[in-house]
mmCIF file of C-alpha atoms and ligand atoms in Angstrom:
data_model
loop_
_atom_site.group_PDB
_atom_site.id
_atom_site.type_symbol
_atom_site.label_atom_id
_atom_site.label_comp_id
_atom_site.label_asym_id
_atom_site.label_seq_id
_atom_site.Cartn_x
_atom_site.Cartn_y
_atom_site.Cartn_z
ATOM 1 C CA MET Y 21 -9.701 23.620 1.949
ATOM 2 C CA ARG Y 22 -9.399 19.536 2.974
ATOM 3 C CA LYS Y 23 -9.166 18.694 6.425
ATOM 4 C CA ILE Y 24 -7.148 15.507 6.183
ATOM 5 C CA MET Y 25 -6.443 12.474 8.563
ATOM 6 C CA VAL Y 26 -3.530 9.657 7.369
ATOM 7 C CA THR Y 27 -3.972 6.480 9.856
ATOM 8 C CA GLY Y 28 -0.584 4.361 9.289
ATOM 9 C CA ALA Y 29 1.105 7.488 8.575
ATOM 10 C CA PHE Y 30 4.071 6.285 10.170
ATOM 11 C CA GLY Y 31 4.523 2.963 8.110
ATOM 12 C CA GLN Y 32 6.224 2.620 4.341
ATOM 13 C CA ILE Y 33 3.319 4.449 2.728
ATOM 14 C CA GLY Y 34 2.386 7.058 5.299
ATOM 15 C CA SER Y 35 5.618 8.300 5.675
ATOM 16 C CA GLU Y 36 5.235 9.455 2.178
ATOM 17 C CA LEU Y 37 1.944 10.083 1.314
ATOM 18 C CA VAL Y 38 1.594 13.087 4.621
ATOM 19 C CA PRO Y 39 4.708 14.898 3.098
ATOM 20 C CA ALA Y 40 3.074 14.696 -0.553
ATOM 21 C CA LEU Y 41 -0.462 15.603 0.909
ATOM 22 C CA ARG Y 42 0.997 18.342 2.977
ATOM 23 C CA LYS Y 43 2.760 19.811 -0.041
ATOM 24 C CA LYS Y 44 -0.927 20.317 -2.090
ATOM 25 C CA TYR Y 45 -2.736 21.153 0.949
ATOM 26 C CA GLY Y 46 -0.615 22.717 3.230
ATOM 27 C CA ASN Y 47 1.460 21.289 6.281
ATOM 28 C CA GLU Y 48 -1.469 22.388 9.125
ATOM 29 C CA ASN Y 49 -4.233 20.604 6.870
ATOM 30 C CA VAL Y 50 -2.891 16.847 7.398
ATOM 31 C CA VAL Y 51 -2.901 15.253 10.219
ATOM 32 C CA ALA Y 52 -0.631 11.971 10.640
ATOM 33 C CA ILE Y 53 -2.018 9.380 12.653
ATOM 34 C CA GLY Y 54 0.526 6.500 13.777
ATOM 35 C CA HIS Y 55 0.285 4.213 16.637
ATOM 36 C CA LYS Y 56 3.356 2.872 19.001
ATOM 37 C CA SER Y 57 6.707 4.228 17.185
ATOM 38 C CA LYS Y 58 7.724 7.797 16.490
ATOM 39 C CA PRO Y 59 6.985 9.972 14.306
ATOM 40 C CA SER Y 60 10.031 10.963 11.543
ATOM 41 C CA GLU Y 61 11.437 14.443 11.912
ATOM 42 C CA LYS Y 62 9.818 14.711 8.379
ATOM 43 C CA LEU Y 63 6.258 13.930 9.859
ATOM 44 C CA MET Y 64 6.666 16.106 12.837
ATOM 45 C CA GLU Y 65 6.789 19.111 10.638
ATOM 46 C CA GLY Y 66 3.112 19.157 10.635
ATOM 47 C CA PRO Y 67 0.542 17.832 13.131
ATOM 48 C CA CYS Y 68 1.024 14.012 14.119
ATOM 49 C CA ASP Y 69 -1.175 12.219 17.200
ATOM 50 C CA SER Y 70 -1.768 8.441 17.872
ATOM 51 C CA VAL Y 71 -4.694 6.354 18.179
ATOM 52 C CA GLU Y 72 -6.009 2.679 18.545
ATOM 53 C CA VAL Y 73 -8.318 2.698 15.205
ATOM 54 C CA THR Y 74 -9.627 -0.603 17.254
ATOM 55 C CA ASP Y 75 -11.349 1.899 19.674
ATOM 56 C CA LYS Y 76 -14.096 3.517 17.905
ATOM 57 C CA LYS Y 77 -14.792 6.703 20.558
ATOM 58 C CA ALA Y 78 -10.968 7.156 20.811
ATOM 59 C CA PHE Y 79 -10.487 7.310 16.735
ATOM 60 C CA GLU Y 80 -13.857 9.455 16.636
ATOM 61 C CA GLY Y 81 -12.815 11.513 19.012
ATOM 62 C CA LYS Y 82 -9.262 12.327 17.029
ATOM 63 C CA ILE Y 83 -11.550 12.817 13.952
ATOM 64 C CA LYS Y 84 -13.682 15.296 15.716
ATOM 65 C CA GLU Y 85 -10.556 17.289 17.422
ATOM 66 C CA HIS Y 86 -8.874 18.159 14.367
ATOM 67 C CA GLY Y 87 -11.946 18.813 11.918
ATOM 68 C CA ILE Y 88 -11.512 16.074 9.837
ATOM 69 C CA ASP Y 89 -13.286 15.487 6.362
ATOM 70 C CA THR Y 90 -11.134 13.176 4.378
ATOM 71 C CA LEU Y 91 -9.604 10.042 5.814
ATOM 72 C CA TYR Y 92 -6.751 8.016 4.093
ATOM 73 C CA HIS Y 93 -7.094 4.784 6.172
ATOM 74 C CA LEU Y 94 -3.887 2.742 5.542
ATOM 75 C CA VAL Y 95 -3.183 1.353 8.814
ATOM 76 C CA SER Y 96 -2.982 -2.681 8.168
ATOM 77 C CA ILE Y 97 -1.199 -5.484 9.452
ATOM 78 C CA LEU Y 98 0.495 -7.039 6.399
ATOM 79 C CA SER Y 99 0.369 -10.554 5.107
ATOM 80 C CA ALA Y 100 3.572 -12.259 6.778
ATOM 81 C CA SER Y 101 2.823 -10.701 10.127
ATOM 82 C CA GLY Y 102 -0.862 -11.738 9.760
ATOM 83 C CA GLU Y 103 0.276 -15.151 9.170
ATOM 84 C CA LYS Y 104 2.101 -15.028 12.804
ATOM 85 C CA ASN Y 105 -0.940 -13.487 14.003
ATOM 86 C CA PRO Y 106 -4.357 -13.589 12.304
ATOM 87 C CA GLY Y 107 -6.165 -12.189 15.252
ATOM 88 C CA LEU Y 108 -4.498 -9.066 15.276
ATOM 89 C CA ALA Y 109 -4.543 -8.743 11.327
ATOM 90 C CA TRP Y 110 -8.417 -9.367 11.977
ATOM 91 C CA ASN Y 111 -8.813 -6.921 14.640
ATOM 92 C CA VAL Y 112 -6.234 -3.695 13.170
ATOM 93 C CA ASN Y 113 -7.498 -4.660 9.427
ATOM 94 C CA MET Y 114 -11.386 -5.408 10.147
ATOM 95 C CA ASN Y 115 -12.373 -3.326 13.299
ATOM 96 C CA GLY Y 116 -10.259 -0.554 12.582
ATOM 97 C CA LEU Y 117 -12.114 -0.215 9.099
ATOM 98 C CA TYR Y 118 -15.506 -0.814 10.488
ATOM 99 C CA ASN Y 119 -15.001 1.640 12.860
ATOM 100 C CA ALA Y 120 -13.802 3.904 10.167
ATOM 101 C CA LEU Y 121 -16.534 3.554 8.009
ATOM 102 C CA GLU Y 122 -18.964 4.101 10.491
ATOM 103 C CA ILE Y 123 -17.601 7.110 11.682
ATOM 104 C CA GLY Y 124 -17.340 8.199 8.100
ATOM 105 C CA ARG Y 125 -21.157 7.608 7.675
ATOM 106 C CA GLU Y 126 -22.258 9.133 11.179
ATOM 107 C CA LEU Y 127 -20.197 12.431 10.975
ATOM 108 C CA PRO Y 128 -20.094 12.440 7.954
ATOM 109 C CA LEU Y 129 -16.785 12.326 6.267
ATOM 110 C CA GLU Y 130 -16.596 13.603 3.158
ATOM 111 C CA ARG Y 131 -14.562 10.797 1.675
ATOM 112 C CA ILE Y 132 -12.201 8.003 2.307
ATOM 113 C CA ILE Y 133 -9.223 6.577 0.563
ATOM 114 C CA MET Y 134 -8.483 3.016 1.968
ATOM 115 C CA PRO Y 135 -5.759 0.531 0.121
ATOM 116 C CA SER Y 136 -6.549 -3.287 -0.910
ATOM 117 C CA SER Y 137 -3.928 -5.095 -2.299
ATOM 118 C CA ILE Y 138 -2.616 -7.882 -4.482
ATOM 119 C CA ALA Y 139 -3.196 -10.215 -1.583
ATOM 120 C CA ALA Y 140 -7.083 -9.835 -2.323
ATOM 121 C CA PHE Y 141 -6.485 -12.619 -4.799
ATOM 122 C CA GLY Y 142 -5.852 -16.274 -4.199
ATOM 123 C CA PRO Y 143 -4.267 -19.443 -5.773
ATOM 124 C CA GLU Y 144 -7.405 -19.803 -7.932
ATOM 125 C CA THR Y 145 -7.240 -16.690 -9.367
ATOM 126 C CA PRO Y 146 -5.596 -16.626 -13.035
ATOM 127 C CA ARG Y 147 -2.125 -15.209 -12.121
ATOM 128 C CA ASP Y 148 -1.350 -13.895 -15.471
ATOM 129 C CA ASN Y 149 -2.825 -9.915 -16.357
ATOM 130 C CA THR Y 150 -5.358 -10.537 -13.440
ATOM 131 C CA PRO Y 151 -8.770 -8.897 -14.366
ATOM 132 C CA ASN Y 152 -10.206 -6.435 -12.197
ATOM 133 C CA GLU Y 153 -13.298 -8.827 -11.801
ATOM 134 C CA THR Y 154 -12.558 -12.806 -10.930
ATOM 135 C CA ILE Y 155 -12.244 -15.291 -8.104
ATOM 136 C CA GLN Y 156 -10.726 -14.065 -5.550
ATOM 137 C CA ARG Y 157 -10.705 -16.367 -2.327
ATOM 138 C CA PRO Y 158 -7.419 -15.444 -0.703
ATOM 139 C CA THR Y 159 -5.471 -17.957 1.741
ATOM 140 C CA THR Y 160 -3.883 -15.165 3.862
ATOM 141 C CA MET Y 161 -5.870 -13.367 6.678
ATOM 142 C CA TYR Y 162 -4.433 -10.392 5.510
ATOM 143 C CA GLY Y 163 -5.961 -11.214 2.372
ATOM 144 C CA VAL Y 164 -9.451 -12.137 3.984
ATOM 145 C CA THR Y 165 -9.504 -8.755 5.169
ATOM 146 C CA LYS Y 166 -8.580 -7.120 1.897
ATOM 147 C CA VAL Y 167 -11.742 -8.796 0.287
ATOM 148 C CA ALA Y 168 -13.733 -8.079 2.991
ATOM 149 C CA GLY Y 169 -12.521 -4.437 3.139
ATOM 150 C CA GLU Y 170 -13.355 -4.077 -0.873
ATOM 151 C CA LEU Y 171 -16.798 -5.676 -0.056
ATOM 152 C CA LEU Y 172 -17.686 -3.436 2.801
ATOM 153 C CA GLY Y 173 -16.431 -0.193 1.057
ATOM 154 C CA ASN Y 174 -18.470 -0.510 -1.732
ATOM 155 C CA TYR Y 175 -21.571 -1.601 0.654
ATOM 156 C CA TYR Y 176 -21.446 1.883 2.536
ATOM 157 C CA PHE Y 177 -21.239 3.393 -0.662
ATOM 158 C CA LYS Y 178 -24.155 1.714 -2.490
ATOM 159 C CA LYS Y 179 -26.035 1.594 1.261
ATOM 160 C CA PHE Y 180 -25.070 4.781 2.817
ATOM 161 C CA GLY Y 181 -23.609 7.049 -0.453
ATOM 162 C CA LEU Y 182 -20.516 7.188 2.066
ATOM 163 C CA ASP Y 183 -17.356 8.368 -0.884
ATOM 164 C CA VAL Y 184 -15.440 5.624 -0.314
ATOM 165 C CA ARG Y 185 -12.608 4.371 -2.552
ATOM 166 C CA GLY Y 186 -9.769 2.222 -2.637
ATOM 167 C CA LEU Y 187 -6.823 0.241 -4.982
ATOM 168 C CA ARG Y 188 -5.078 -3.059 -4.777
ATOM 169 C CA PHE Y 189 -1.609 -1.967 -4.345
ATOM 170 C CA PRO Y 190 1.230 -4.450 -5.544
ATOM 171 C CA GLY Y 191 4.259 -4.632 -3.257
ATOM 172 C CA ILE Y 192 5.863 -1.219 -3.143
ATOM 173 C CA ILE Y 193 9.229 -0.022 -3.208
ATOM 174 C CA SER Y 194 10.504 3.240 -1.353
ATOM 175 C CA SER Y 195 13.373 4.084 0.392
ATOM 176 C CA GLU Y 196 11.809 6.766 3.217
ATOM 177 C CA ALA Y 197 10.741 4.258 5.400
ATOM 178 C CA LEU Y 198 10.995 0.527 5.471
ATOM 179 C CA PRO Y 199 8.040 -1.922 4.970
ATOM 180 C CA GLY Y 200 7.333 -4.376 8.029
ATOM 181 C CA GLY Y 201 5.741 -7.508 7.772
ATOM 182 C CA GLY Y 202 5.107 -8.111 4.212
ATOM 183 C CA THR Y 203 6.119 -11.015 1.792
ATOM 184 C CA THR Y 204 6.773 -8.198 -0.955
ATOM 185 C CA ASP Y 205 9.555 -6.649 2.118
ATOM 186 C CA TYR Y 206 12.083 -8.406 0.218
ATOM 187 C CA ALA Y 207 12.515 -5.781 -2.590
ATOM 188 C CA VAL Y 208 13.313 -2.982 -0.664
ATOM 189 C CA GLU Y 209 15.435 -4.856 1.446
ATOM 190 C CA ILE Y 210 17.906 -5.770 -1.191
ATOM 191 C CA TYR Y 211 18.822 -2.529 -2.414
ATOM 192 C CA TYR Y 212 20.060 -1.494 1.071
ATOM 193 C CA GLU Y 213 22.263 -4.868 1.479
ATOM 194 C CA ALA Y 214 23.471 -4.345 -1.977
ATOM 195 C CA LEU Y 215 24.716 -1.074 -1.135
ATOM 196 C CA LYS Y 216 25.803 -2.084 2.844
ATOM 197 C CA LYS Y 217 27.045 -5.691 1.813
ATOM 198 C CA LYS Y 218 27.178 -5.909 -1.703
ATOM 199 C CA SER Y 219 24.992 -9.412 -1.185
ATOM 200 C CA TYR Y 220 21.642 -10.163 0.049
ATOM 201 C CA THR Y 221 19.822 -13.500 1.093
ATOM 202 C CA CYS Y 222 16.302 -13.561 -0.607
ATOM 203 C CA PHE Y 223 13.264 -15.134 1.132
ATOM 204 C CA LEU Y 224 11.933 -16.214 -2.108
ATOM 205 C CA LYS Y 225 12.935 -18.213 -5.129
ATOM 206 C CA PRO Y 226 14.419 -16.753 -7.848
ATOM 207 C CA ASP Y 227 12.036 -17.028 -10.143
ATOM 208 C CA THR Y 228 8.664 -15.651 -8.138
ATOM 209 C CA TYR Y 229 7.172 -12.741 -9.964
ATOM 210 C CA LEU Y 230 5.368 -10.427 -8.179
ATOM 211 C CA PRO Y 231 3.420 -6.802 -9.199
ATOM 212 C CA MET Y 232 5.442 -3.995 -7.748
ATOM 213 C CA MET Y 233 5.301 -0.383 -7.805
ATOM 214 C CA TYR Y 234 7.823 2.363 -6.678
ATOM 215 C CA MET Y 235 6.336 5.034 -4.511
ATOM 216 C CA PRO Y 236 5.974 8.512 -6.420
ATOM 217 C CA ASP Y 237 3.462 5.857 -8.884
ATOM 218 C CA ALA Y 238 2.166 4.748 -5.564
ATOM 219 C CA LEU Y 239 1.175 8.117 -4.567
ATOM 220 C CA LYS Y 240 0.359 9.676 -7.883
ATOM 221 C CA ALA Y 241 -1.996 6.322 -7.608
ATOM 222 C CA ILE Y 242 -3.653 6.911 -4.813
ATOM 223 C CA MET Y 243 -3.813 10.715 -4.905
ATOM 224 C CA ASP Y 244 -5.239 10.563 -8.523
ATOM 225 C CA LEU Y 245 -8.028 8.260 -7.335
ATOM 226 C CA ALA Y 246 -8.765 10.170 -4.092
ATOM 227 C CA GLN Y 247 -9.636 13.228 -6.791
ATOM 228 C CA ALA Y 248 -11.264 11.398 -9.488
ATOM 229 C CA PRO Y 249 -14.733 12.988 -10.508
ATOM 230 C CA ILE Y 250 -17.523 10.681 -8.392
ATOM 231 C CA SER Y 251 -19.196 10.606 -11.708
ATOM 232 C CA LYS Y 252 -16.568 8.735 -13.511
ATOM 233 C CA LEU Y 253 -16.347 5.854 -11.185
ATOM 234 C CA LYS Y 254 -18.194 2.755 -11.861
ATOM 235 C CA HIS Y 255 -16.248 0.729 -9.241
ATOM 236 C CA HIS Y 256 -15.245 2.371 -5.868
ATOM 237 C CA CYS Y 257 -12.851 0.018 -3.493
ATOM 238 C CA ASP Y 258 -11.471 -2.603 -5.921
ATOM 239 C CA PHE Y 259 -9.317 -1.368 -8.469
ATOM 240 C CA ASN Y 260 -6.078 -3.012 -9.709
ATOM 241 C CA VAL Y 261 -3.054 -0.681 -10.285
ATOM 242 C CA ASN Y 262 -0.244 -2.479 -12.337
ATOM 243 C CA ALA Y 263 3.400 -1.055 -12.910
ATOM 244 C CA MET Y 264 6.087 -3.457 -13.003
ATOM 245 C CA SER Y 265 6.429 -7.494 -12.612
ATOM 246 C CA PHE Y 266 9.879 -9.096 -11.607
ATOM 247 C CA SER Y 267 11.389 -11.925 -10.141
ATOM 248 C CA PRO Y 268 14.131 -11.790 -7.420
ATOM 249 C CA LYS Y 269 16.639 -12.575 -10.044
ATOM 250 C CA GLU Y 270 15.311 -10.294 -12.420
ATOM 251 C CA GLN Y 271 15.842 -7.192 -9.868
ATOM 252 C CA ALA Y 272 19.477 -8.814 -9.025
ATOM 253 C CA GLU Y 273 20.666 -8.285 -12.537
ATOM 254 C CA SER Y 274 19.134 -4.812 -12.607
ATOM 255 C CA ILE Y 275 21.542 -4.128 -9.326
ATOM 256 C CA LYS Y 276 24.350 -5.842 -10.861
ATOM 257 C CA LYS Y 277 23.951 -2.985 -13.488
ATOM 258 C CA HIS Y 278 25.086 -0.373 -10.766
ATOM 259 C CA ILE Y 279 26.895 -2.772 -8.634
ATOM 260 C CA PRO Y 280 28.885 -5.298 -10.646
ATOM 261 C CA GLU Y 281 29.978 -7.192 -7.414
ATOM 262 C CA PHE Y 282 26.355 -7.755 -5.957
ATOM 263 C CA MET Y 283 25.731 -11.158 -4.770
ATOM 264 C CA ILE Y 284 22.329 -12.774 -4.240
ATOM 265 C CA ASP Y 285 21.473 -16.129 -3.232
ATOM 266 C CA TYR Y 286 18.156 -17.840 -1.904
ATOM 267 C CA LYS Y 287 16.562 -19.330 1.218
ATOM 268 C CA PRO Y 288 12.983 -19.288 0.830
ATOM 269 C CA ASP Y 289 10.619 -19.638 3.838
ATOM 270 C CA PHE Y 290 6.364 -19.548 4.713
ATOM 271 C CA ARG Y 291 6.834 -16.336 2.699
ATOM 272 C CA GLN Y 292 7.008 -18.338 -0.512
ATOM 273 C CA ALA Y 293 3.723 -19.940 -0.143
ATOM 274 C CA ILE Y 294 2.001 -17.012 0.287
ATOM 275 C CA ALA Y 295 3.693 -15.008 -2.962
ATOM 276 C CA ASP Y 296 2.527 -18.421 -4.838
ATOM 277 C CA SER Y 297 -0.986 -17.767 -3.883
ATOM 278 C CA TRP Y 298 -0.681 -14.144 -5.464
ATOM 279 C CA PRO Y 299 -1.018 -12.751 -9.111
ATOM 280 C CA LYS Y 300 1.889 -12.270 -11.230
ATOM 281 C CA SER Y 301 0.906 -9.175 -12.993
ATOM 282 C CA LEU Y 302 -2.477 -7.478 -13.320
ATOM 283 C CA ASP Y 303 -4.803 -5.973 -15.607
ATOM 284 C CA ASP Y 304 -4.997 -2.499 -14.248
ATOM 285 C CA SER Y 305 -7.450 -1.283 -17.678
ATOM 286 C CA THR Y 306 -10.447 -0.421 -15.385
ATOM 287 C CA ALA Y 307 -8.364 2.191 -13.554
ATOM 288 C CA ARG Y 308 -7.085 3.553 -16.579
ATOM 289 C CA ARG Y 309 -10.444 4.321 -18.092
ATOM 290 C CA GLU Y 310 -12.186 5.241 -15.268
ATOM 291 C CA TRP Y 311 -9.756 7.924 -13.592
ATOM 292 C CA GLY Y 312 -6.599 7.705 -16.051
ATOM 293 C CA TRP Y 313 -3.946 5.698 -13.690
ATOM 294 C CA LYS Y 314 -0.551 5.387 -15.987
ATOM 295 C CA PRO Y 315 2.396 4.475 -14.205
ATOM 296 C CA LYS Y 316 6.338 6.183 -15.112
ATOM 297 C CA TYR Y 317 8.811 3.749 -13.389
ATOM 298 C CA ASP Y 318 10.120 0.532 -14.600
ATOM 299 C CA LEU Y 319 12.573 -1.599 -12.984
ATOM 300 C CA ALA Y 320 15.499 0.057 -14.695
ATOM 301 C CA SER Y 321 14.683 3.596 -13.473
ATOM 302 C CA MET Y 322 13.499 2.787 -10.547
ATOM 303 C CA THR Y 323 16.673 0.675 -9.494
ATOM 304 C CA LYS Y 324 18.822 3.570 -10.706
ATOM 305 C CA ASP Y 325 16.808 5.675 -8.655
ATOM 306 C CA MET Y 326 16.488 4.162 -5.363
ATOM 307 C CA LEU Y 327 20.384 2.747 -5.459
ATOM 308 C CA GLU Y 328 21.186 7.223 -5.806
ATOM 309 C CA LYS Y 329 18.635 7.613 -2.873
ATOM 310 C CA LEU Y 330 19.618 4.872 -0.394
ATOM 311 C CA ALA Y 331 23.693 5.860 -1.217
ATOM 312 C CA GLU Y 332 22.949 9.279 0.026
ATOM 313 C CA LYS Y 333 20.487 8.507 2.992
ATOM 314 C CA ILE Y 334 23.170 5.537 4.326
ATOM 315 C CA LYS Y 335 26.353 7.463 3.635
HETATM 316 C C1 AKB E 17 2.502 -7.314 1.433
HETATM 317 O O1 AKB E 17 3.332 -8.112 1.167
HETATM 318 O O2 AKB E 17 2.025 -7.745 2.718
HETATM 319 C C2 AKB E 17 2.191 -6.391 1.258
HETATM 320 C C3 AKB E 17 1.403 -6.085 -0.381
HETATM 321 C C4 AKB E 17 1.401 -6.968 -1.071
HETATM 322 O O3 AKB E 17 -0.044 -5.787 0.734
HETATM 323 N N1 AKB E 17 3.247 -5.213 0.706
#
């Protein structure tokens, strides 16, 4: 039986990954680690704790206290917040990850799973069907930490034999917790505003294509990668995973099929430049080949499900 810790557990992915892991491994075997905010009622159905991942001694203490063998290291300052506070992004994303890997090597931990992002690519990367291996050179601090994180994870695998795995998530859309501080956040906010106000002002231009993924597929991706036989993996911390690509205009059209009066307008801000430096779509054949990745949701099926779930939640 695995004893799992999830850092960043009160965030967008963590608040759904923890319940999914608890369903599989048992409530008491998955510890949700947050930082300053409070856990939701759902997360409190199992062990919850908090720690500064930048404090190695405290982080290691929590891992030992809970008898952890597997770490999902999700905690991260995202792209837009990272541009407002690059020092914080470097500290949390890099020093937090370095601590996780060092603790993993020293104890040792059996496995560490750490998400990377499409932000690991940059303006010189081919933007359509971006290959798994290509020029990266990101221009955000978040992206810099994600490339460095991929390289560091691969280094710990090769040098120390630590089982570290990671995948490059696109924008994630979900109905449980709101994302915070990302460039793809608009793709979640739009559904809330469509239901509440029947209108939305988007901070990206109408034709900005970005890769996106619905949360059920994101959970499947990270859990499938975590369980893939190590003998099948030629890559470790740098798998592209694709699901769908769309622009704000196309997403608004998919919402209009359910809410015909929905209106969208556009006021691009500093996040436009970030989005313009990222891929529009990803070639994920490496993940498909090495661990059988296959998404289920497209824009139409996601929009239908999101609107149904949110209508229930906010009524
Ligand atoms: C962000 O927008 O910063 C994140 C990401 C794509 O990693 N959602």
